[in-house]
Coordinates of C-alpha atoms and ligand atoms in Angstrom, one line a residue:
M136 CA 109.2 77.8 87.4
D137 CA 110.0 74.2 88.3
R138 CA 110.7 71.9 85.4
I139 CA 112.4 72.3 82.1
V140 CA 112.3 69.4 79.7
V141 CA 114.9 68.9 77.0
V142 CA 113.9 66.6 74.1
G143 CA 116.7 65.0 72.3
G144 CA 119.9 63.6 73.8
G145 CA 122.5 64.6 71.2
L146 CA 125.0 67.4 71.4
A147 CA 122.4 70.2 71.3
G148 CA 120.3 68.5 74.0
G149 CA 123.3 67.8 76.2
R150 CA 124.6 71.3 75.8
A151 CA 121.2 72.7 76.7
V152 CA 121.3 70.9 80.0
V153 CA 124.8 72.3 80.8
E154 CA 123.7 75.8 79.7
L155 CA 120.6 75.7 81.9
R156 CA 122.8 75.2 85.0
E157 CA 125.5 77.6 83.9
Q158 CA 122.8 80.3 83.3
G159 CA 121.4 79.8 86.8
F160 CA 118.4 77.5 86.5
S161 CA 118.0 75.6 89.8
G162 CA 114.8 73.7 89.1
T163 CA 114.3 70.2 87.7
I164 CA 115.8 69.4 84.3
T165 CA 114.6 66.3 82.5
L166 CA 116.3 65.1 79.4
V167 CA 114.2 62.8 77.1
G168 CA 116.4 61.0 74.6
A169 CA 115.3 58.3 72.1
E170 CA 118.7 56.6 72.1
E171 CA 119.9 54.5 75.1
H172 CA 123.2 56.3 75.1
R173 CA 124.2 59.5 77.0
P174 CA 124.9 62.3 74.6
Y175 CA 127.8 61.5 72.3
D176 CA 129.7 63.2 69.5
R177 CA 128.7 62.3 65.9
P178 CA 131.6 63.7 63.8
P179 CA 134.0 61.0 64.9
L180 CA 131.6 58.3 63.9
S181 CA 132.6 58.6 60.2
K182 CA 136.2 59.2 61.1
A183 CA 137.9 57.8 64.3
V184 CA 135.2 55.2 65.0
L185 CA 135.2 53.8 61.5
S186 CA 139.0 53.7 61.4
G187 CA 139.0 52.0 64.8
R188 CA 140.9 54.7 66.6
T189 CA 138.1 55.0 69.2
D190 CA 135.0 53.2 70.1
D191 CA 133.4 55.7 72.5
T192 CA 132.5 59.3 71.7
T193 CA 130.5 60.2 74.8
L194 CA 130.6 63.9 75.4
P195 CA 132.2 65.2 78.6
L196 CA 129.2 67.1 79.7
D197 CA 128.1 67.4 83.3
L198 CA 124.6 66.0 83.3
D199 CA 124.6 64.7 86.9
S200 CA 121.9 67.2 88.1
A201 CA 119.5 66.2 85.3
E202 CA 117.0 63.4 85.3
L203 CA 117.9 61.3 82.2
L204 CA 115.0 59.5 80.5
L205 CA 117.0 57.6 77.9
G206 CA 115.5 55.2 75.4
R207 CA 112.3 57.3 75.6
H208 CA 110.6 58.7 72.5
A209 CA 108.7 62.0 72.6
T210 CA 105.5 61.3 70.6
A211 CA 103.4 64.5 70.8
L212 CA 103.4 67.9 72.3
R213 CA 100.7 70.3 73.7
P214 CA 101.2 73.4 75.9
G215 CA 102.7 72.2 79.2
V216 CA 102.8 68.5 78.4
L217 CA 105.2 66.4 76.4
E218 CA 103.7 63.0 75.5
T219 CA 106.3 60.2 75.5
D220 CA 106.1 56.4 74.9
G221 CA 106.7 56.1 78.7
G222 CA 103.8 58.5 79.7
P223 CA 103.3 62.3 79.8
V224 CA 105.9 64.7 81.2
E225 CA 104.8 68.1 82.3
F226 CA 107.0 71.2 81.8
D227 CA 107.2 74.9 82.4
G228 CA 109.8 75.3 79.6
L229 CA 110.8 73.1 76.8
V230 CA 114.0 72.8 74.6
L231 CA 113.5 70.9 71.3
A232 CA 116.7 69.3 70.2
T233 CA 115.6 66.2 68.3
G234 CA 118.2 66.7 65.5
A235 CA 117.8 65.0 62.1
A236 CA 117.4 61.5 60.8
P237 CA 118.8 60.0 57.6
V238 CA 116.7 59.9 54.4
R239 CA 116.0 56.4 53.1
L240 CA 115.5 55.6 49.4
P241 CA 113.0 53.3 47.7
G242 CA 113.7 49.6 48.1
A243 CA 114.8 47.4 51.0
P244 CA 113.0 48.1 54.2
E245 CA 116.2 47.9 56.2
Q246 CA 118.8 50.3 54.8
R247 CA 122.3 50.9 56.3
V248 CA 122.9 54.6 57.2
L249 CA 125.4 56.3 59.4
R250 CA 123.9 58.5 62.1
T251 CA 124.4 56.7 65.4
I252 CA 127.3 55.1 67.3
D253 CA 125.5 51.8 66.8
D254 CA 125.4 52.3 63.0
A255 CA 129.2 53.2 63.1
R256 CA 130.2 50.1 65.1
A257 CA 128.1 47.8 63.0
L258 CA 129.5 49.2 59.8
R259 CA 133.0 49.0 61.0
E260 CA 132.6 45.2 61.6
E261 CA 131.5 44.8 58.0
L262 CA 134.4 46.7 56.4
R263 CA 136.6 43.7 55.7
P264 CA 139.3 43.6 53.0
G265 CA 137.9 42.4 49.8
A266 CA 134.3 43.2 50.7
R267 CA 132.4 45.2 48.0
L268 CA 130.8 48.4 49.4
A269 CA 128.4 50.5 47.4
I270 CA 127.8 54.0 48.8
V271 CA 124.9 56.0 47.6
G272 CA 125.7 59.7 47.7
A273 CA 129.1 61.5 47.4
G274 CA 128.3 64.1 50.1
W275 CA 130.2 64.6 53.3
I276 CA 129.3 61.3 54.9
G277 CA 129.7 59.3 51.7
A278 CA 133.2 60.7 51.2
E279 CA 134.3 60.0 54.8
V280 CA 132.9 56.4 54.7
A281 CA 134.6 55.9 51.3
T282 CA 137.9 57.2 52.8
H283 CA 138.0 54.7 55.6
A284 CA 136.6 51.8 53.7
A285 CA 139.2 52.1 50.9
A286 CA 141.9 52.4 53.5
H287 CA 140.7 49.1 55.0
G288 CA 141.1 47.3 51.6
V289 CA 137.4 47.3 50.9
T290 CA 136.4 47.6 47.2
V291 CA 134.4 50.8 47.1
T292 CA 132.0 52.2 44.5
V293 CA 130.3 55.6 45.1
V294 CA 127.1 56.3 43.1
E295 CA 126.2 60.0 43.0
A296 CA 123.1 61.4 41.2
G297 CA 124.6 64.8 40.8
A298 CA 127.3 65.8 38.3
T299 CA 130.0 66.0 41.0
P300 CA 130.5 65.2 44.7
L301 CA 129.4 67.8 47.2
L302 CA 127.4 69.5 44.5
A303 CA 124.7 71.0 46.8
A304 CA 127.2 72.2 49.4
L305 CA 130.0 73.5 47.3
G306 CA 128.8 73.8 43.7
P307 CA 130.1 72.0 40.6
E308 CA 133.5 73.6 40.3
I309 CA 134.7 72.9 43.8
G310 CA 132.9 69.5 43.8
G311 CA 134.7 68.7 40.5
H312 CA 138.1 69.3 42.1
T313 CA 137.4 66.6 44.6
M314 CA 136.8 63.9 41.9
P315 CA 140.4 62.9 41.5
W316 CA 140.6 62.2 45.2
Y317 CA 138.3 59.2 44.7
E318 CA 140.4 57.9 41.9
Q319 CA 143.7 58.4 43.8
A320 CA 142.1 56.3 46.7
G321 CA 141.2 53.5 44.3
I322 CA 137.5 54.2 44.5
E323 CA 135.1 54.0 41.6
L324 CA 133.0 57.2 41.5
R325 CA 130.0 57.1 39.2
V326 CA 128.5 60.6 39.0
G327 CA 125.2 61.5 37.2
T328 CA 123.9 58.0 38.2
A329 CA 120.6 57.8 39.9
V330 CA 119.6 54.8 42.0
A331 CA 116.2 53.3 41.4
E332 CA 116.1 50.9 44.3
I333 CA 118.2 49.8 47.3
R334 CA 118.5 46.1 47.5
A335 CA 120.1 43.9 50.2
D336 CA 122.6 42.6 47.6
G337 CA 123.3 45.8 45.7
L338 CA 121.9 48.8 43.8
E339 CA 119.3 48.8 41.1
L340 CA 120.4 51.8 39.0
A341 CA 117.9 54.0 37.1
G342 CA 119.1 52.8 33.7
G343 CA 118.3 49.2 34.6
E344 CA 121.9 48.1 35.5
F345 CA 122.4 46.2 38.7
L346 CA 125.4 46.9 40.8
P347 CA 126.1 44.0 43.2
A348 CA 127.5 44.8 46.6
D349 CA 128.1 43.0 49.9
I350 CA 127.4 46.2 51.9
V351 CA 125.2 49.1 50.8
V352 CA 125.4 52.5 52.7
V353 CA 122.8 55.2 51.9
G354 CA 124.3 58.6 52.5
V355 CA 121.9 61.0 50.8
G356 CA 121.2 63.5 53.5
V357 CA 119.0 63.9 56.5
R358 CA 115.7 65.5 57.4
P359 CA 114.9 67.2 60.7
D360 CA 113.3 64.8 63.2
V361 CA 110.1 66.8 63.8
R362 CA 107.3 64.6 62.4
W363 CA 106.2 63.9 66.0
L364 CA 105.4 67.6 66.4
E365 CA 102.9 67.7 63.5
S366 CA 99.8 68.1 65.8
S367 CA 101.6 70.3 68.4
G368 CA 100.4 73.7 67.1
L369 CA 104.0 74.8 66.5
L370 CA 105.0 76.0 63.0
L371 CA 107.0 73.4 61.1
D372 CA 108.8 74.1 57.8
R373 CA 111.7 71.8 57.2
G374 CA 112.4 72.0 60.9
V375 CA 110.9 73.8 63.9
V376 CA 110.4 77.4 62.8
V377 CA 112.1 79.7 65.4
D378 CA 112.8 83.4 65.5
E379 CA 116.2 85.0 65.9
W380 CA 116.1 84.2 69.6
L381 CA 115.3 80.5 68.8
S382 CA 111.9 80.8 70.2
A383 CA 109.4 78.5 68.5
V384 CA 106.6 80.1 66.5
P385 CA 103.0 78.9 66.9
G386 CA 101.4 77.7 63.7
A387 CA 98.4 79.1 62.0
G388 CA 96.0 76.2 61.5
D389 CA 96.5 73.8 64.4
A390 CA 93.9 72.0 66.5
A391 CA 94.4 74.3 69.4
G392 CA 93.3 77.3 67.4
G393 CA 96.7 78.5 66.1
G394 CA 98.8 81.6 66.5
A395 CA 98.6 83.4 69.8
A396 CA 95.7 81.2 70.8
S397 CA 97.8 78.0 70.6
G398 CA 98.5 78.2 74.3
Y399 CA 102.3 78.4 74.2
R400 CA 103.7 81.4 76.1
P401 CA 106.2 83.2 73.9
G402 CA 109.7 82.1 74.5
T403 CA 108.9 79.1 76.7
V404 CA 109.5 76.6 73.8
V405 CA 112.8 76.9 72.1
A406 CA 114.6 74.8 69.5
T407 CA 118.3 74.3 68.9
G408 CA 120.7 72.2 66.7
D409 CA 119.9 70.3 63.6
C410 CA 116.1 70.5 64.1
A411 CA 115.9 74.3 64.3
A412 CA 115.0 76.5 61.3
W413 CA 116.0 79.9 62.6
W414 CA 115.6 83.4 61.2
S415 CA 119.0 84.7 60.3
R416 CA 119.5 88.4 60.8
R417 CA 122.8 88.2 58.9
Y418 CA 121.4 86.6 55.8
E419 CA 117.8 87.9 56.1
R420 CA 116.4 84.4 55.4
R421 CA 115.5 81.3 57.3
M422 CA 118.4 78.9 57.9
R423 CA 118.8 75.3 59.0
V424 CA 122.1 73.6 59.0
E425 CA 123.4 70.2 60.0
H426 CA 126.7 71.5 61.5
W427 CA 128.3 70.5 64.7
E428 CA 129.1 74.1 65.6
C429 CA 125.4 75.0 65.5
A430 CA 124.5 72.2 68.0
Q431 CA 127.4 73.3 70.2
E432 CA 126.7 77.1 70.2
S433 CA 123.0 77.6 69.6
P434 CA 121.9 76.0 73.0
R435 CA 123.4 79.1 74.8
V436 CA 121.0 81.4 73.0
A437 CA 118.0 79.1 73.2
V438 CA 118.5 78.6 77.0
A439 CA 118.9 82.4 77.6
T440 CA 115.7 83.0 75.7
L441 CA 113.9 80.3 77.6
L442 CA 115.1 81.5 81.1
R443 CA 114.3 85.1 80.3
S444 CA 110.8 84.2 79.2
L445 CA 110.1 82.0 82.2
A446 CA 111.3 84.8 84.5
G447 CA 108.7 87.0 82.8
G448 CA 111.3 89.1 81.1
E449 CA 109.8 91.9 79.0
P450 CA 109.8 92.5 76.2
A451 CA 109.6 88.9 75.1
P452 CA 111.9 87.7 72.4
G453 CA 110.9 89.0 69.0
E454 CA 109.1 92.0 70.3
A455 CA 110.2 95.5 69.5
G456 CA 112.9 96.5 72.0
A457 CA 114.0 93.0 72.8
D458 CA 117.7 92.5 73.4
S459 CA 119.3 92.4 70.0
D460 CA 122.6 91.2 71.3
S461 CA 121.2 87.9 72.3
V462 CA 120.1 86.7 68.8
Y463 CA 121.6 83.6 67.2
N464 CA 123.4 85.0 64.2
P465 CA 126.3 82.8 63.1
V466 CA 128.3 82.5 59.9
P467 CA 127.7 78.7 59.3
Y468 CA 130.8 76.5 59.6
F469 CA 131.4 72.9 58.7
W470 CA 134.5 70.7 58.4
S471 CA 135.1 67.2 57.0
Q472 CA 138.1 64.9 56.9
Q473 CA 138.3 63.1 53.6
F474 CA 141.0 61.3 51.6
G475 CA 143.7 62.6 54.0
R476 CA 142.6 66.2 53.6
M477 CA 140.9 68.6 56.1
V478 CA 138.1 70.3 54.2
Q479 CA 136.6 73.3 55.9
F480 CA 133.7 75.5 54.7
A481 CA 132.2 78.7 56.1
G482 CA 129.6 81.2 55.0
L483 CA 126.8 81.2 52.4
P484 CA 127.5 81.6 48.7
G485 CA 124.9 83.6 46.8
P486 CA 123.6 82.8 43.3
D487 CA 125.5 85.9 42.0
S488 CA 128.8 85.1 43.8
T489 CA 132.0 84.8 41.8
L490 CA 134.4 82.0 42.8
V491 CA 138.1 83.0 43.2
L492 CA 140.6 80.2 43.6
R493 CA 143.6 80.5 45.9
G494 CA 146.2 78.0 45.0
D495 CA 146.0 75.2 42.5
P496 CA 143.5 72.4 43.2
T497 CA 145.0 70.3 40.4
A498 CA 148.6 70.5 41.7
V499 CA 150.1 67.1 42.3
A500 CA 152.3 66.1 45.3
P501 CA 155.9 67.2 44.9
A502 CA 158.5 64.3 44.8
G503 CA 158.9 62.9 48.3
A504 CA 155.7 64.5 49.7
K505 CA 152.7 62.4 50.5
R506 CA 150.1 65.0 49.5
A507 CA 149.5 67.8 47.1
P508 CA 149.7 71.3 48.5
G509 CA 146.5 72.7 50.0
W510 CA 144.3 75.3 48.3
S511 CA 141.3 77.5 49.1
A512 CA 138.5 79.3 47.2
G513 CA 136.4 82.2 48.1
W514 CA 133.0 83.3 46.9
F515 CA 132.8 87.0 46.3
A516 CA 129.5 89.0 46.1
P517 CA 129.1 91.7 43.4
D518 CA 129.8 94.4 46.0
G519 CA 133.3 92.8 46.7
R520 CA 132.4 91.2 50.0
M521 CA 133.7 87.7 50.5
V522 CA 130.6 85.6 51.5
A523 CA 131.9 82.1 51.7
L524 CA 135.2 80.2 51.9
V525 CA 136.3 76.6 51.4
T526 CA 139.8 75.5 52.4
V527 CA 141.5 72.2 51.7
A528 CA 144.4 71.5 54.0
R529 CA 144.9 75.2 54.6
P530 CA 143.5 75.7 58.2
L531 CA 145.1 79.1 58.7
D532 CA 143.2 80.4 55.7
M533 CA 140.0 79.3 57.5
V534 CA 141.0 80.9 60.8
A535 CA 141.6 84.3 59.1
G536 CA 138.7 83.8 56.6
R537 CA 136.1 83.2 59.3
R538 CA 137.1 86.5 60.9
M539 CA 136.7 88.2 57.5
L540 CA 133.3 86.6 57.0
L541 CA 132.1 87.7 60.4
A542 CA 133.3 91.3 59.7
D543 CA 131.7 91.3 56.2
A544 CA 135.2 92.1 54.8
A545 CA 135.8 92.9 51.1
P546 CA 139.4 91.7 50.5
D547 CA 141.2 92.5 47.3
A548 CA 140.4 89.5 45.1
A549 CA 143.7 89.6 43.3
K550 CA 145.6 89.4 46.6
F551 CA 143.2 86.8 47.8
A552 CA 144.1 84.6 44.8
D553 CA 147.8 84.7 45.8
P554 CA 148.3 81.8 48.3
D555 CA 151.7 83.3 49.3
I556 CA 149.9 86.3 50.9
A557 CA 148.6 85.4 54.3
L558 CA 144.8 86.0 54.4
K559 CA 145.2 87.8 57.8
E560 CA 147.3 90.4 55.9
L561 CA 144.4 91.3 53.6
Ligands
FAD855 P1 121.4 64.9 66.9 O1 122.9 64.7 67.1 O2 120.7 64.3 65.7 O3 120.7 64.5 68.2 C1 119.3 64.4 68.3 C2 118.9 63.3 69.3 O4 117.5 63.4 69.5 C3 119.2 61.9 68.8 O5 119.8 61.2 69.7 C4 117.8 61.4 68.5 O6 117.7 60.0 68.6 C5 117.0 62.1 69.5 N1 115.5 62.2 69.1 C6 115.0 62.4 67.9 N2 113.7 62.3 67.9 C7 113.3 62.2 69.2 C8 112.1 62.0 69.9 N3 110.9 62.1 69.3 N4 112.2 61.8 71.3 C9 113.3 61.8 71.9 N5 114.5 61.9 71.3 C10 114.5 62.1 70.0 N6 129.2 68.2 61.5 C11 130.3 69.0 61.3 O7 130.3 70.2 61.4 N7 131.5 68.4 60.9 C12 131.6 67.0 60.8 O8 132.7 66.5 60.4 C13 130.5 66.2 61.0 N8 130.6 64.9 60.8 C14 129.4 64.2 61.0 C15 129.5 62.8 60.9 C16 128.4 62.0 61.1 C17 128.5 60.5 60.9 C18 127.2 62.6 61.4 C19 126.0 61.7 61.6 C20 127.1 63.9 61.6 C21 128.2 64.7 61.4 N9 128.2 66.1 61.6 C22 129.3 66.9 61.4 C23 126.9 66.8 61.9 C24 126.8 67.0 63.4 O9 127.2 65.8 64.1 C25 125.3 67.3 63.8 O10 125.1 68.6 63.2 C26 125.0 67.3 65.2 O11 125.2 66.0 65.8 C27 123.6 67.8 65.5 O12 123.4 67.7 66.9 P2 121.9 67.7 67.4 O13 122.0 67.5 68.9 O14 121.1 68.9 66.9 O15 121.1 66.4 66.7

């Protein structure tokens, strides 16, 4: 076992390199990353970088023992060989960590998005007082960009196709409670408004109206960056399909014959971070998230699977009797800082969940205080288990709540609804 190649130089790829060494791999590690930069952190891009508090978010990861092929794109994959735009790279084991790329909308070929440090620096330069900014999408990124732009004196309009901000992530009730935040920040929020076309000088709205803007930012979500794997023989389904151990699953109808005949030894190709669609034992469904914590934590499991497989460990991941402690089985967790509030979200609401508020989302700031008091909300399954939690400026609720979610706890809903009772007491 000589060479492990990591594709993708983001958090997940960088963490995979560190994990390989920490878990005892002494062979050659090659990191192939499309960006010229060493792995850097993305959450600060729409926060500290846009606000000018920092300009460099390089991750403090020890990558000295790895060969870094930066500015190099992986273009195709077959068993044992990664094709790149700088020539083929052979491997014994492979970590796929190519993350996700922003969705573009119909219209201008060049559309401003916020995914890279270069995007963030360029956008910051444009955010001058008096400039007119149109943001498409009131999701996490749109809200954070709006926050900083408005604070810089930019005139901001946010156009959202859904009925509320954060609709897909948090549902209409919680999303609706964030709408006043836009107004309080002096931002025009236009919900239920579809964009027909992105133009360099503004937005063509579906009803025919034109919204002029000096800067247009498209923040309508991302897609896993896996198109380059289409002829690889690996199964793709809105991401790289991996099992509970994060081992890639060969596809059925590939050029190499598919399935077991595809030539990939089980467990020797793993995927981690935003590009991985893993089987969740906890939720009994396939999951893929775009959460920092997944890119931080899942490389540990992916690398353990890879090293075990390369060492000829039996049984292979996914087989009966395989080590069930080493599966990737998180409760998803995400945070966002918007409009002066820390918003945290954990868990997975079900279609039959009941929402229970904890505190008053409509409360106004008391005299002399800068902000309204925080609040939280929990989603409860019909059997009484709390399955998801959102907290707004109540970080202690999230600390206790995440423990409860991990433990499948069923707190008393009436007590949960009382913000004066600490969650850790329930
Ligand atoms: P990425 O960070 O996308 O890295 C993948 C890397 O692979 C990229 O450098 C890409 O260029 C490279 N690559 C792609 N294709 C190829 C190829 N073919 N060959 C070689 N290299 C390739 N999460 C939170 O939980 N909280 C937050 O507050 C938060 N804020 C965010 C703010 C912003 C602006 C952004 C963009 C994301 C934010 N996230 C947040 C999400 C979080 O940053 C991501 O989940 C995390 O970065 C995913 O890491 P990753 O390594 O899997 O993928």
